[in-house]
Tab-separated table of C-alpha atoms and ligand atoms in Angstrom:
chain	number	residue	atom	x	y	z
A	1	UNK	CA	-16.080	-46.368	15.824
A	2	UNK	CA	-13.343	-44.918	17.842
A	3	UNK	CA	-10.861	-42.393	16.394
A	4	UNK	CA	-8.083	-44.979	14.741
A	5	UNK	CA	-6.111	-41.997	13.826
A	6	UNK	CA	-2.426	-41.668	14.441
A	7	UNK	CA	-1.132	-39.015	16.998
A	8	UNK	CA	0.877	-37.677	14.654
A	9	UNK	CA	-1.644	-36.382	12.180
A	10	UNK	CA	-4.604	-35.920	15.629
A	11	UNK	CA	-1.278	-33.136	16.779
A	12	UNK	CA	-1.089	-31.790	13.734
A	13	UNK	CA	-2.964	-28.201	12.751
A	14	UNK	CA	-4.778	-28.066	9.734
A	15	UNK	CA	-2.867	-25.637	6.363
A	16	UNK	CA	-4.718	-22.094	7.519
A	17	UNK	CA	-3.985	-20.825	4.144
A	18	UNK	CA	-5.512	-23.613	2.348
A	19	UNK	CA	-8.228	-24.067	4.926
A	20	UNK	CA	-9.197	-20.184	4.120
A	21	UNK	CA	-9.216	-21.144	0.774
A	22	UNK	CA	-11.827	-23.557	0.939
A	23	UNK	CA	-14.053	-21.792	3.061
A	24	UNK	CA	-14.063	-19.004	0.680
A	25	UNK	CA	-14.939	-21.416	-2.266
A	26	UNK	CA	-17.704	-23.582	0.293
A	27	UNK	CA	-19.453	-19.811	0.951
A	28	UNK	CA	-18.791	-18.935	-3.473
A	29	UNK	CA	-20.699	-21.745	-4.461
A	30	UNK	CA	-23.451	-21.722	-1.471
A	31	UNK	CA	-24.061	-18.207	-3.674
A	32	UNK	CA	-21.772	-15.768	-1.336
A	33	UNK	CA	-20.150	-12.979	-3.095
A	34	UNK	CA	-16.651	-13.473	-1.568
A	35	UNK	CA	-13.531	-11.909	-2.774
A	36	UNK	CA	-10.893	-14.544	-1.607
A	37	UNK	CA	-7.695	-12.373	-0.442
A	38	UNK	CA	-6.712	-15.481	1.574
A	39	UNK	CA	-4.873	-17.616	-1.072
A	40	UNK	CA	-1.151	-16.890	-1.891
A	41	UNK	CA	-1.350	-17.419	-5.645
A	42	UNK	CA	-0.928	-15.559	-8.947
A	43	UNK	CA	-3.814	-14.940	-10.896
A	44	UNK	CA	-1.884	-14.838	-14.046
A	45	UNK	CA	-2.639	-17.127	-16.367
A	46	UNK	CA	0.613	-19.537	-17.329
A	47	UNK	CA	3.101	-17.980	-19.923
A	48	UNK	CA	2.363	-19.291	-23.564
A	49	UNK	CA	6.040	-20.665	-24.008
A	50	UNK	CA	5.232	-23.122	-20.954
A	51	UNK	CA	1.769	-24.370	-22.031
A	52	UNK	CA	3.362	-24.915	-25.438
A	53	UNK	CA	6.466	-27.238	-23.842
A	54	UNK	CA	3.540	-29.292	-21.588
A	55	UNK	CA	1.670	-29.592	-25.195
A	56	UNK	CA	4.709	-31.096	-27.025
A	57	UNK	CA	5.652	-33.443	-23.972
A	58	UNK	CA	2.157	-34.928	-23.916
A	59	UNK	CA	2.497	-34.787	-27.941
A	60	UNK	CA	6.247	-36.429	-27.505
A	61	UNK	CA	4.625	-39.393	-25.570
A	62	UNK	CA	6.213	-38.432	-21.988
A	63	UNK	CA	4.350	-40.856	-20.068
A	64	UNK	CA	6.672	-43.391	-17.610
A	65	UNK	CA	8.110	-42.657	-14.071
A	66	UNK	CA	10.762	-40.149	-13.936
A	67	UNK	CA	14.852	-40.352	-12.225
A	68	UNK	CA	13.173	-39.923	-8.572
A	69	UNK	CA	15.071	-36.447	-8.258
A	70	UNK	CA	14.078	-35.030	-12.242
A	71	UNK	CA	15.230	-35.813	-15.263
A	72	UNK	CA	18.531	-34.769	-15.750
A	73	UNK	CA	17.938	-31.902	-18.437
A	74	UNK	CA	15.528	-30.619	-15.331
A	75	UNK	CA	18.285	-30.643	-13.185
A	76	UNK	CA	20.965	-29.116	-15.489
A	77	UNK	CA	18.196	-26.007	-16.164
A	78	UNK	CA	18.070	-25.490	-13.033
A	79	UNK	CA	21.749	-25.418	-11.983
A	80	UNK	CA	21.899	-22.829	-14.794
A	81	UNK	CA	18.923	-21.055	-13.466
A	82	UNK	CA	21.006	-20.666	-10.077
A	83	UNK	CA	24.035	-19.738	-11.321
A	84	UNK	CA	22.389	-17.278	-13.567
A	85	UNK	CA	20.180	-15.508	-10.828
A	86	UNK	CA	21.654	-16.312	-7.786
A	87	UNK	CA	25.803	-17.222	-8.723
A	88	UNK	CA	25.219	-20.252	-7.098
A	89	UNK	CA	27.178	-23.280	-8.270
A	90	UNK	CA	25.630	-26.619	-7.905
A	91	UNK	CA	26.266	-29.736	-9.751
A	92	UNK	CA	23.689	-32.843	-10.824
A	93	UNK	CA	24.093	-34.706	-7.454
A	94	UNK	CA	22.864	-31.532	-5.439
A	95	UNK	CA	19.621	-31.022	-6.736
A	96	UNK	CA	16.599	-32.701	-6.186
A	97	UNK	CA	13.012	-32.222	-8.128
A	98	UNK	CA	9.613	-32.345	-6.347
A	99	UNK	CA	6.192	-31.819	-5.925
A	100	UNK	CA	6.214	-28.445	-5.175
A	101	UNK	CA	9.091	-26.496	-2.900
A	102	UNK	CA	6.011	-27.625	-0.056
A	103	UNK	CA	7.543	-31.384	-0.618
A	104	UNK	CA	11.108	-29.856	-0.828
A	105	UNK	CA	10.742	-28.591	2.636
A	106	UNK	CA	8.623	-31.976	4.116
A	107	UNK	CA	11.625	-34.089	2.941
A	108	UNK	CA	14.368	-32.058	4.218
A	109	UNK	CA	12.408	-31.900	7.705
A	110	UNK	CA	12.049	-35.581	7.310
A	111	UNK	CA	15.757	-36.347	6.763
A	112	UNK	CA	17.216	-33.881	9.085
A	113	UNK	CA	15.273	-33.977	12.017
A	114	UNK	CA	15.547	-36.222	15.265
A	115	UNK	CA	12.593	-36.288	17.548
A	116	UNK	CA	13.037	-32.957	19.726
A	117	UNK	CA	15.464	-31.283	17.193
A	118	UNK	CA	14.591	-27.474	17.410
A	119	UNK	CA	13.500	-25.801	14.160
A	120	UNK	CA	14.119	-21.895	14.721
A	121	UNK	CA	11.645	-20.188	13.003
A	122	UNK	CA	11.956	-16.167	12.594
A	123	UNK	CA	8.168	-14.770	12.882
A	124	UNK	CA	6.063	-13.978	11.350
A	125	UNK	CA	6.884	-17.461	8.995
A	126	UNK	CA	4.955	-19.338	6.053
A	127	UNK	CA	2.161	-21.298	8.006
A	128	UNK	CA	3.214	-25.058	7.074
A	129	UNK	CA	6.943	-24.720	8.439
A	130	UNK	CA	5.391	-25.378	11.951
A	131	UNK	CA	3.533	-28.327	11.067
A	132	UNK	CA	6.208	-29.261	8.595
A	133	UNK	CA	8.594	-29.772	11.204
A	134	UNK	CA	6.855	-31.173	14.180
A	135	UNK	CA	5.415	-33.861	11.669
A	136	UNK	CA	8.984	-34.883	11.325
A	137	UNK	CA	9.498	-35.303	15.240
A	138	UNK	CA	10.916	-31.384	15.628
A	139	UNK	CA	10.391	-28.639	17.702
A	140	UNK	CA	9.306	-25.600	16.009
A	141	UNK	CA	10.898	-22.128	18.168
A	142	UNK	CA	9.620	-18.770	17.048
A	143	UNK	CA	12.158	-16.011	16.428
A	144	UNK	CA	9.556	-12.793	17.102
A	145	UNK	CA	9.559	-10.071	15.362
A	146	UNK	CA	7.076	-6.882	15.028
A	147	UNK	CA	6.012	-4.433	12.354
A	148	UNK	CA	8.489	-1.919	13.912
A	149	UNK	CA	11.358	-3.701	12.401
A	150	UNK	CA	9.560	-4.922	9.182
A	151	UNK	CA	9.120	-8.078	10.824
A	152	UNK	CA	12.847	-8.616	10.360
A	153	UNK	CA	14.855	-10.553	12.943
A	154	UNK	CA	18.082	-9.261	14.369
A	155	UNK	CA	21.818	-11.052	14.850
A	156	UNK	CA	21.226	-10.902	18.572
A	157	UNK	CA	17.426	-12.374	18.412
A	158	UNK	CA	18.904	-15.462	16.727
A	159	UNK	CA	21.741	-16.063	18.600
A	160	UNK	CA	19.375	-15.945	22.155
A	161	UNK	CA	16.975	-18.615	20.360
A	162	UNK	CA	20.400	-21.057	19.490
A	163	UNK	CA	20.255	-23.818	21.847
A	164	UNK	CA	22.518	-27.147	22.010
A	165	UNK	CA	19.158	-28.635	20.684
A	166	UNK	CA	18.725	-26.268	17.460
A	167	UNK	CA	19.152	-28.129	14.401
A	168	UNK	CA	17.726	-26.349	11.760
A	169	UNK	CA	16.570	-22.949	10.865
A	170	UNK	CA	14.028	-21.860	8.032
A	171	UNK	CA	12.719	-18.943	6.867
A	172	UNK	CA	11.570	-17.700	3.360
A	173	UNK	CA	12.802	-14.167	2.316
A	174	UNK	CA	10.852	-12.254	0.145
A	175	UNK	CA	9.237	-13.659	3.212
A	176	UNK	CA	5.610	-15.446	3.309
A	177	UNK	CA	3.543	-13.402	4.830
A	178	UNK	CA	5.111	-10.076	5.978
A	179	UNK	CA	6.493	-9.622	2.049
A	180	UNK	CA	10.031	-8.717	3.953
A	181	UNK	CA	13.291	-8.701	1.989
A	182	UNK	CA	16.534	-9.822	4.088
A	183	UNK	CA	19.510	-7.955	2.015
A	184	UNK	CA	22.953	-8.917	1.423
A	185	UNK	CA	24.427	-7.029	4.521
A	186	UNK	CA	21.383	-8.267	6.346
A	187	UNK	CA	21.946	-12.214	5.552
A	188	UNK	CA	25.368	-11.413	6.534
A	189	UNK	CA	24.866	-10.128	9.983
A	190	UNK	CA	22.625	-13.262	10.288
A	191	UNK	CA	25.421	-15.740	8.628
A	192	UNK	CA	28.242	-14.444	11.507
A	193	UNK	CA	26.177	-15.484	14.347
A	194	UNK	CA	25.066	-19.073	12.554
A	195	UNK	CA	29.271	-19.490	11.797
A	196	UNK	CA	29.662	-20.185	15.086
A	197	UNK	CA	27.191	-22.717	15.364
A	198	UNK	CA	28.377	-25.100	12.400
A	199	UNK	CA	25.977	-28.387	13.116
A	200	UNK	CA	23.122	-25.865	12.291
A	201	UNK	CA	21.558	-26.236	8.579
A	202	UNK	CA	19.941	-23.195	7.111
A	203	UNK	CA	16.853	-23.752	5.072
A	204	UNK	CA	16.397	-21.260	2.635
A	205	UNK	CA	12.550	-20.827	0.921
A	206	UNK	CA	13.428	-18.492	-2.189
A	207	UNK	CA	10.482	-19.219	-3.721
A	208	UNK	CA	9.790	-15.522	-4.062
A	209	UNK	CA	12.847	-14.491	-5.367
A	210	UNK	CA	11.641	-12.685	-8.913
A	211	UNK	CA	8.745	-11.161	-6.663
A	212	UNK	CA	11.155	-8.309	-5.000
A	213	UNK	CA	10.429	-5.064	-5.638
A	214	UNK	CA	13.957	-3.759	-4.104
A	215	UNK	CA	16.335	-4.906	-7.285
A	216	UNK	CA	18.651	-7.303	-5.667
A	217	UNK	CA	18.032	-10.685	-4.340
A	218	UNK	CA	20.284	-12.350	-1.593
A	219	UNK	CA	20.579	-15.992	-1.060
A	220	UNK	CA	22.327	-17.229	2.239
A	221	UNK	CA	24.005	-19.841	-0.235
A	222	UNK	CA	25.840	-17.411	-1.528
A	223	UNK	CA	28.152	-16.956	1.560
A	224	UNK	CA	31.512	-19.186	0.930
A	225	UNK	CA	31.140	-20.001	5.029
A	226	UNK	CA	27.740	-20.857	4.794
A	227	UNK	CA	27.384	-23.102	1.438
A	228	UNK	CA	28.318	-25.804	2.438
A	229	UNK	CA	25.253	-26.084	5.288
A	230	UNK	CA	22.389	-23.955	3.231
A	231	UNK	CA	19.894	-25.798	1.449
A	232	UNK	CA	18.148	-23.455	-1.351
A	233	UNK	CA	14.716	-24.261	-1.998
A	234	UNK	CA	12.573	-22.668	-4.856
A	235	UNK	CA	9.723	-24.172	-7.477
A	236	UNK	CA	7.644	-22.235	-10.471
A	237	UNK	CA	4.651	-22.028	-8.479
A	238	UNK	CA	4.837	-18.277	-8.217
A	239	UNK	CA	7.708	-17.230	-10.735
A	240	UNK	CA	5.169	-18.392	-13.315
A	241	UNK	CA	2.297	-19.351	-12.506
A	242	UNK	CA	2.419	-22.816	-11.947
A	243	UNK	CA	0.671	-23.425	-8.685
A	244	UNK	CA	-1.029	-26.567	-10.017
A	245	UNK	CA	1.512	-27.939	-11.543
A	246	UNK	CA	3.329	-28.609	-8.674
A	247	UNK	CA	7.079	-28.070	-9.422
A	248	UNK	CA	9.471	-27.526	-6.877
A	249	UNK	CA	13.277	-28.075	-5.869
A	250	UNK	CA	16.295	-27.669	-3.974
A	251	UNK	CA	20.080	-27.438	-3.993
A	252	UNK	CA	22.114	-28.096	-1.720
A	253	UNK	CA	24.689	-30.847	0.149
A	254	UNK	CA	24.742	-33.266	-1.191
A	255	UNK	CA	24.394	-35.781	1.130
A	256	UNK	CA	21.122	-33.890	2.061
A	257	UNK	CA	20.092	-34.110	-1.763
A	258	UNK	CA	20.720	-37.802	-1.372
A	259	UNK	CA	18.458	-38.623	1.621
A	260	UNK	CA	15.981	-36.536	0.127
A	261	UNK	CA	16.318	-38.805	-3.075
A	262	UNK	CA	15.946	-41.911	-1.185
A	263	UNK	CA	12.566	-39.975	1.212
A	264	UNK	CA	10.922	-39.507	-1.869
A	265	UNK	CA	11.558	-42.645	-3.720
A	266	UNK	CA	9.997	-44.043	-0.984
A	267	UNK	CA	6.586	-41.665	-0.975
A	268	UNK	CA	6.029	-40.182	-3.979
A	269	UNK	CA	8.378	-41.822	-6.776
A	270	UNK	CA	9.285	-38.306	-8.200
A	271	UNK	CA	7.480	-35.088	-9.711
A	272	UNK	CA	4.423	-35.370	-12.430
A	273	UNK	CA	6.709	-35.752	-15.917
A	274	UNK	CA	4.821	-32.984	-18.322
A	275	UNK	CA	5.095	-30.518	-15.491
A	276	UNK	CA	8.920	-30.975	-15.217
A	277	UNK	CA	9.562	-30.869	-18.804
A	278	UNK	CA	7.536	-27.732	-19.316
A	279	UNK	CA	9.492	-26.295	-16.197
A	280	UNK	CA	12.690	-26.687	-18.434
A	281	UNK	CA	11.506	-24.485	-20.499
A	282	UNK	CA	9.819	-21.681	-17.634
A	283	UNK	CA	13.564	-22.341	-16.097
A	284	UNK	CA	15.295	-21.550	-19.557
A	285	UNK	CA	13.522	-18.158	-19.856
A	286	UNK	CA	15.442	-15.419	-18.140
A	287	UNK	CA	13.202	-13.304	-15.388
A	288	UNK	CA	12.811	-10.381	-17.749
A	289	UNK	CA	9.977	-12.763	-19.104
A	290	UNK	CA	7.937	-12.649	-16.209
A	291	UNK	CA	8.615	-9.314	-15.505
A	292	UNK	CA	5.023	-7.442	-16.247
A	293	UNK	CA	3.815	-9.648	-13.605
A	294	UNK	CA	6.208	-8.321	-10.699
A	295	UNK	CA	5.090	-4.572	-12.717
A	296	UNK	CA	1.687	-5.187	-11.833
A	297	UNK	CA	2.702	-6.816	-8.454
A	298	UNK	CA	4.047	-3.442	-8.007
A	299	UNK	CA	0.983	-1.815	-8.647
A	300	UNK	CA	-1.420	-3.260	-6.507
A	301	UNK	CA	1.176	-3.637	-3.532
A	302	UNK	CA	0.470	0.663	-4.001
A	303	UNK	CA	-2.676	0.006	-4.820
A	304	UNK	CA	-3.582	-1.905	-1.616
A	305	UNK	CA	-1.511	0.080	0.787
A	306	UNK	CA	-3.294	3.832	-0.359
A	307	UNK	CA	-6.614	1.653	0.443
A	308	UNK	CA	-6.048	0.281	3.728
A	309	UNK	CA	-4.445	3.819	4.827
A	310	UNK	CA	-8.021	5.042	5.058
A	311	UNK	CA	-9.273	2.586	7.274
A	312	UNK	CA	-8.916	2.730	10.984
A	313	UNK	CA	-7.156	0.374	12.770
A	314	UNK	CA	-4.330	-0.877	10.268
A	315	UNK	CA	-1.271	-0.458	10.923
A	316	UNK	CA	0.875	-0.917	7.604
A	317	UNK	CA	4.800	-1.178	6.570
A	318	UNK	CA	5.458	-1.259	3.037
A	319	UNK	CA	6.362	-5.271	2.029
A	320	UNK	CA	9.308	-4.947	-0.568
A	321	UNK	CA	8.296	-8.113	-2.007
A	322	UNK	CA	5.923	-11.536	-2.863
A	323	UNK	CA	1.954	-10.382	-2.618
A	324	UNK	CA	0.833	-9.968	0.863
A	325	UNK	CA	0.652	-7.058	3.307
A	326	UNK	CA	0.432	-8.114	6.902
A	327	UNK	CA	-1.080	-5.281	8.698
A	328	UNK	CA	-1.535	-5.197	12.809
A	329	UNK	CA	-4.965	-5.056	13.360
A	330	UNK	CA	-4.430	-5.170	17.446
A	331	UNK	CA	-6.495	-2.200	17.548
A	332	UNK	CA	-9.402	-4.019	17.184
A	333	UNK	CA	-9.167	-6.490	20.327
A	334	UNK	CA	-11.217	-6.168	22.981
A	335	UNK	CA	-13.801	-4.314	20.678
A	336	UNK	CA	-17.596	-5.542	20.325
A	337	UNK	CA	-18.461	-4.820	15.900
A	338	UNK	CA	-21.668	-5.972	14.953
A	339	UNK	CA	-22.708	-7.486	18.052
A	340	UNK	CA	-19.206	-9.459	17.757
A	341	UNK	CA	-16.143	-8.958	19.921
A	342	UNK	CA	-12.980	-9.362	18.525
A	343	UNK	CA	-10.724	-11.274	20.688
A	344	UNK	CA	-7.927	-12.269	18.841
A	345	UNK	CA	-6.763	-11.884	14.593
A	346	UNK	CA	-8.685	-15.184	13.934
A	347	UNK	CA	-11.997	-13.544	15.491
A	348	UNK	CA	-10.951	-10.437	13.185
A	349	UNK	CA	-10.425	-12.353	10.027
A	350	UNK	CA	-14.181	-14.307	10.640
A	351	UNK	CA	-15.280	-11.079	10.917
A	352	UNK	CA	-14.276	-9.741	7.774
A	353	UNK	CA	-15.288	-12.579	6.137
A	354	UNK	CA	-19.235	-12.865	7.482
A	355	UNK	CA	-19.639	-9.082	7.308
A	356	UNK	CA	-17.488	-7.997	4.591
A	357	UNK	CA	-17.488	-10.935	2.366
A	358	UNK	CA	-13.831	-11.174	2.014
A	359	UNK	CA	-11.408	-13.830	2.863
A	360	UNK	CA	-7.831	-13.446	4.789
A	361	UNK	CA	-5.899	-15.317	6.895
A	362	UNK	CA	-5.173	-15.388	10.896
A	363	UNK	CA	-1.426	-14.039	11.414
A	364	UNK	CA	-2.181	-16.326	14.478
A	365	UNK	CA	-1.347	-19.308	11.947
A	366	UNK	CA	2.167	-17.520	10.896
A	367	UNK	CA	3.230	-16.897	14.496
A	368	UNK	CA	2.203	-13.512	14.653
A	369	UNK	CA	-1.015	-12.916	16.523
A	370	UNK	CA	-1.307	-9.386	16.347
A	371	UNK	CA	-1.710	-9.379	12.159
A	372	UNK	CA	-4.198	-11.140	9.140
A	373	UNK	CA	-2.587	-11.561	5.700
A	374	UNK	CA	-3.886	-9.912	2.913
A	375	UNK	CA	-2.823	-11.496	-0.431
A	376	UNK	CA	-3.060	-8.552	-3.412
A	377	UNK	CA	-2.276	-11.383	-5.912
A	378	UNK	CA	-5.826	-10.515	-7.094
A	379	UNK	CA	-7.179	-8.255	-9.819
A	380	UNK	CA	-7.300	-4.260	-8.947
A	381	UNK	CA	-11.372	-4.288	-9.229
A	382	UNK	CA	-11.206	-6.942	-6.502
A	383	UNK	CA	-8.895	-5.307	-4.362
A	384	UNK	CA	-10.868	-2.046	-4.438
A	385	UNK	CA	-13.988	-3.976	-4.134
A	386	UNK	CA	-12.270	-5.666	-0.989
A	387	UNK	CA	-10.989	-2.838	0.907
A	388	UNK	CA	-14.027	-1.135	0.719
A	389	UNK	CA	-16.127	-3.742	1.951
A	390	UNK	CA	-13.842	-4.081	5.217
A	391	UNK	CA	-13.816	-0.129	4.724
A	392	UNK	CA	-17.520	-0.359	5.152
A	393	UNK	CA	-17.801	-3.216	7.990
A	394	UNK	CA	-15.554	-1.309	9.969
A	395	UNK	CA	-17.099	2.423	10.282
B	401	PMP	N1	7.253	-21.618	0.574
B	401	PMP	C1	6.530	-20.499	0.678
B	401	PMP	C2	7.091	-19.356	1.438
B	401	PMP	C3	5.268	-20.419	0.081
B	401	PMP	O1	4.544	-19.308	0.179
B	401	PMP	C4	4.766	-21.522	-0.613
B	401	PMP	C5	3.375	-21.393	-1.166
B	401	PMP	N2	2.951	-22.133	-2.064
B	401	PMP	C6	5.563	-22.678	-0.694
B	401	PMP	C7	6.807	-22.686	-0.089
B	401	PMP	C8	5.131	-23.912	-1.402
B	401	PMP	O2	5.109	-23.743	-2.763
B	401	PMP	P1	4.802	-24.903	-3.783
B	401	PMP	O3	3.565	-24.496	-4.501
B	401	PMP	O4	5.990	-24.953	-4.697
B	401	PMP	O5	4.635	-26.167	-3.014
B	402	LIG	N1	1.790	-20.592	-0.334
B	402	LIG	C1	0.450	-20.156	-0.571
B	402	LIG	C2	-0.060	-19.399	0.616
B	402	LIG	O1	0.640	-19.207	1.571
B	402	LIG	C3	-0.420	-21.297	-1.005
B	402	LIG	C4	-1.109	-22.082	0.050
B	402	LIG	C5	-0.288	-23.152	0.633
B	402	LIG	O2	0.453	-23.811	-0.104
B	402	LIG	O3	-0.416	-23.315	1.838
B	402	LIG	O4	-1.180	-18.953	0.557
């Protein structure tokens, strides 16, 4: 039979983070040692106070379909939640619940974008905001930026990428995969240029806000001239944990908040009901709970860096936040290793995978070809374990 597949998902490029992930886990259980580095996901287990709330929900008899954006004492936890961490002020209407910030970020694409809307996207950016976008009709345009400026963007970068066409601009800061932190004065320089473009929404991925190692947290949201056109999106996927349980959300206009209501009553009917009431309670804890998991964050970001120092060929900056280093591994194109030449990062990452048994991911896949991402959300044995492999493969 014919491929009876629509265009839309044919043009579309497969998750490279997830499809790392399960390549790793195919080789694990053929028998292949692998230390997967690829995934972006705590290895924490899930805070005792949350389990407990998911216990008494199931125990209370939470069982029927939820208010399509969250149940309301959702909502009003997390309106505290922002204006305890981030003094932003939202009210009921303004927030919407959903599975996962990934869904938060599909329905705002979906409600915002007209077919050949341009998505600016500063690079290197989280894989799926690509594929995210064009899915909804738009027209992702990269933003470059190198290792030189900690993969930062500048004021003048974005305001050469603004066309008449540019509708929406995302970007994730601690940033997915360079580990980048935008600060205050930074978001400013950034909100002056997108003032004078007012039809432009800024989407705003803060989903790795208590994962910042530099004390202070900015949200673009924050910015009286900007509030009224920033959508904040965060979840409890890596605050605490939850990566399974698929909690995410958003604040913002709400107008947006209301087509986003009305997208997802239409495809999902609303977020699982025991994972949103035991993300009341994760969202009523303050972050000083979850704080000896940024510590040890801390650690292995060291950790990692001393270790990839020694090897040849990676070039480092120090991330100031989230999990991942995103060293430029350019030095290695055009050479033959093993009988394999390395063309490109993708070639490079397959290569550290057959030969050193340890999974990363293409920085072709976040825009930036010259880089893999390494995640370090992994224990300090594997990490060591890991970098000497590549150590090893390499010399
Ligand atoms: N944004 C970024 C930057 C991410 O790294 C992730 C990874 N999971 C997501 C959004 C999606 O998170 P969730 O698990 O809440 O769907
Ligand atoms: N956000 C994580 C990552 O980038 C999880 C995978 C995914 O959701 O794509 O690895």
């Amino acid at each position: 039979m014919s491929n009876q597949l629509s265009d839309r998902v044919n043009n579309m490029a497969t998750s490279a983070t997830l499809a790392m992930a399960a390549k790793a886990r195919e080789l694990k259980e053929a028998g292949k040692d692998i230390i997967g580095l690829s995934l972006g996901e705590p290895d924490f287990t899930i805070p005792e106070f949350v389990k407990e709330a998911a216990i008494k929900a199931i125990e209370d008899n939470y069982h029927s379909y939820t208010p399509v954006d969250g149940y309301a004492e959702l909502k009003k936890a997390i309106i505290t939640k922002f204006k305890r961490d981030n003094n932003l002020t939202y009210g009921p209407s303004q927030i919407v619940v959903s599975t996962g910030a990934k869904q938060s970020l599909a329905n705002l694409a979906q409600v915002l974008l007209n077919e050949g809307d341009e998505v600016l996207l500063p690079a290197p950016y989280w894989v799926s905001y690509a594929d995210i976008s064009k899915v909804a009709g738009g027209v992702p345009v990269e933003i470059k930026s190198t290792i030189e400026t900690d993969f930062k963007i500048t004021p003048q970068a974005l305001e050469a990428a603004i066309t008449p066409k540019t509708k929406m601009i995302i970007y994730s800061s601690p940033c997915n995969p360079s580990g980048s932190v935008y600060s205050k004065k930074e978001l400013r320089a950034l909100a002056d240029v997108l003032v004078k473009y007012p039809e432009i929404i800024v989407v705003s991925d803060e989903i790795y806000e208590h994962i910042n190692f530099t004390g202070a947290h900015a949200s673009m949201a924050q910015f009286d001239d900007m509030y009224d056109r920033t959508v904040t999106v965060n979840g409890v996927s890596k605050a605490f944990s939850m990566t399974g349980w698929r909690i995410g959300y958003m604040g913002g206009p709400e107008y947006i908040a209301r087509a986003c209501n009305k997208m997802q009553g239409q495809v999902t009917s609303g977020a699982n009901c025991i994972a949103q009431r035991a993300t009341i309670t994760a969202l009523e804890h303050p972050p000083s709970k979850i704080q000896y998991m940024v510590d040890a964050f801390k650690e292995r970001r060291s950790l990692i860096l001393g270790l990839l120092n020694e090897i040849p060929g990676f070039k480092t900056n120090e991330p100031e936040g989230a999990f991942y280093v995103f060293p430029d591994i350019s030095y290695y194109f055009g050479k033959t290793l093993n009988g394999k030449t390395i063309s490109n990062a993708s070639d490079f990452a397959l290569f550290l995978l057959e030969e050193a048994n340890v999974a990363t991911v293409t920085g072709e896949a976040f825009g930036s070809p010259n880089c893999i991402r390494i995640s370090y959300a992994a224990s300090e044995n594997d990490i060591k374990e890991a970098m000497k492999r590549i150590k090893e493969a390499l010399t």
